[in-house]
Amino acid sequence: MKIVQMGMPLMLVAALAACSGNAAESGGKTTITFSYLWSGPEGEAIEKLIAGFNASQNKIVVKGVSSPDTQKQLASMSSANGTFDISDNFGNTVGSWAAKGILAPLDDLLKEQGVDTGAFAPAAMDQMRYKGQTYALPIAVHTFQLVYNKKLLDAAGVEPPRTTDELAAAIPKLTKTDGKGALTQLGLGNPNLPTSLTTLGYAFGGNWDGTDPANPAPSPGDPGNLAALKFWQDNITKKYGADKVNAFKAGWGQYMSAQDPFYSGKVAMVIDGEWQAVSIPKNAPELEWGVSPIPVARPDLDGTTQLTASTLFIPANSKHRKEAATFLKYMVSESAARELSLALGNLPARTGLAGDPAYAKIANFDVWLQAMKSPKVRSLSSAPYAAEYATDLESAFDSVARGTATPEEGMAKVAGRASGYARG
């Protein structure tokens, strides 16, 4: 899910809420508000699902409001009188918001609705829970795999790497410089450095939040994490020079535009999500590309990757929790999950849909799709410290990638700051 929408004026949001939040319509139907972060084609897909729900029964009317301003979303949830009854965000917010008491616990509501949480990707459900209770459900998930330029790999005589050793050997074969030593092609790029490095951390057997999802704690200095950061420094930063890498990156075009460095052949391989299977045919139709599982350090780590989730939740100040839960059940049902994921180019959160033939029409989508069922798929914790931790990791990753800190120095600094994180 890409959130790039313009915000709806607060007065309009309030007006919509006022006419829909508390009153039952004349026909005896209860009206609830679904405030969602999507707009454009994505918003149209949401409105189509809303219309389908409204037509499917005669007790509830859902009114959709496109409102991508997350600060207004949080302000509404923190007030005595909220402006919506159900909304969406990302999995890494769940623990923090649950600890603040602004999310409604869902277990009893889900039991009443007959929703089986075991139907969803386990790594996604890890993010949905806080202190043993469920506070959100995944509406879509995202996994990360190795995306590669077939022509560049073929020209270099490189097979898609399956291990981190093979990845290390492939990078220099796929990297080129001009007569002055400036980079003209890079073997492995990073559309998002934190995602690339946290995913590689898992691929080296590391853990970013300890080993117990029920009791997460920051573990930046895990040996596998350090091995991943050392891999990045040894095979990119030190090998080609941080200054030359940064100078090369400065000339990259906008992500997922026609000038994207992967689309234009400046980068041979990237670690990225399933949305590329929809974006590439639209924005780089001539590109010959493929996707393979994330290379891993050991055979027992085969199938390891990172998963993130888009979620639906009910705010604690909703005046229509049961009605919102009825709509929530509809939105995470197999039919709605299939329709929405196909419209957005995302993975369905239900593992049972991984083999659905509807996805076969999307080239290369199956690698990401099958990955969500792997027992080795991992997700960063959504514990109350998640936001602070992510910020500190991002800063440390940048230092490591620039060569201004060793992996040990960078992660030690994060560990020192972690002692002051909120635990909830």
Tab-separated table of N, CA and C in Angstrom, residues 9 21 34 51 54 67 73 107 113 136 140 149 155 177 193 211 246 249 266 321 334 356 394 400:
chain	number	residue	atom	x	y	z
A	9	PRO	N	-9.815	17.881	3.812
A	9	PRO	CA	-9.946	18.913	4.843
A	9	PRO	C	-10.637	18.384	6.081
A	21	GLY	N	-21.912	9.231	12.280
A	21	GLY	CA	-21.314	8.535	13.405
A	21	GLY	C	-22.274	7.996	14.415
A	34	PHE	N	-16.035	4.433	7.768
A	34	PHE	CA	-14.754	3.772	7.511
A	34	PHE	C	-13.809	4.831	6.959
A	51	ALA	N	-19.464	-0.748	-1.228
A	51	ALA	CA	-20.756	-0.878	-1.902
A	51	ALA	C	-21.245	-2.316	-1.876
A	54	ASN	N	-22.589	-3.014	1.636
A	54	ASN	CA	-23.875	-2.348	1.871
A	54	ASN	C	-25.018	-3.068	1.150
A	67	SER	N	-9.049	9.634	3.944
A	67	SER	CA	-8.390	10.610	4.812
A	67	SER	C	-6.996	10.109	5.148
A	73	GLN	N	-5.827	11.062	12.054
A	73	GLN	CA	-6.338	9.751	12.438
A	73	GLN	C	-6.058	9.495	13.907
A	107	ASP	N	-10.700	-9.729	20.335
A	107	ASP	CA	-10.891	-11.170	20.492
A	107	ASP	C	-12.355	-11.560	20.692
A	113	GLN	N	-18.169	-12.997	15.717
A	113	GLN	CA	-18.314	-12.968	14.270
A	113	GLN	C	-17.868	-14.272	13.608
A	136	ALA	N	-5.949	-5.895	15.884
A	136	ALA	CA	-6.111	-5.565	14.469
A	136	ALA	C	-6.096	-6.861	13.681
A	140	ALA	N	-3.938	-7.016	4.060
A	140	ALA	CA	-3.011	-7.377	2.989
A	140	ALA	C	-1.634	-7.524	3.618
A	149	ASN	N	17.426	-8.214	-13.011
A	149	ASN	CA	17.372	-7.889	-14.427
A	149	ASN	C	17.942	-9.080	-15.201
A	155	ALA	N	24.126	-11.477	-19.387
A	155	ALA	CA	25.335	-10.912	-19.995
A	155	ALA	C	26.565	-11.156	-19.126
A	177	THR	N	32.234	0.125	-13.825
A	177	THR	CA	32.748	1.484	-13.630
A	177	THR	C	33.236	2.036	-14.968
A	193	LEU	N	16.872	1.151	2.317
A	193	LEU	CA	17.993	0.556	3.040
A	193	LEU	C	17.562	-0.184	4.306
A	211	THR	N	13.841	-13.620	20.333
A	211	THR	CA	13.347	-14.864	19.744
A	211	THR	C	11.932	-15.231	20.169
A	246	ASN	N	27.537	6.756	-3.169
A	246	ASN	CA	26.616	7.871	-2.938
A	246	ASN	C	26.508	8.770	-4.164
A	249	LYS	N	24.306	6.971	-6.614
A	249	LYS	CA	22.904	6.997	-6.188
A	249	LYS	C	22.269	8.372	-6.418
A	266	LYS	N	20.497	0.525	-14.316
A	266	LYS	CA	21.638	0.991	-13.533
A	266	LYS	C	21.916	0.078	-12.339
A	321	ARG	N	-19.028	-0.629	17.774
A	321	ARG	CA	-18.010	-1.664	17.650
A	321	ARG	C	-18.550	-2.935	16.989
A	334	GLU	N	-12.466	-14.201	2.375
A	334	GLU	CA	-11.686	-14.637	1.224
A	334	GLU	C	-12.017	-13.834	-0.028
A	356	ASP	N	-4.576	-19.554	-5.098
A	356	ASP	CA	-5.743	-19.159	-5.869
A	356	ASP	C	-5.338	-18.837	-7.316
A	394	GLU	N	17.426	2.990	11.469
A	394	GLU	CA	17.628	3.674	10.191
A	394	GLU	C	18.866	4.563	10.235
A	400	VAL	N	26.445	2.780	8.844
A	400	VAL	CA	27.153	1.571	8.396
A	400	VAL	C	27.322	1.596	6.880
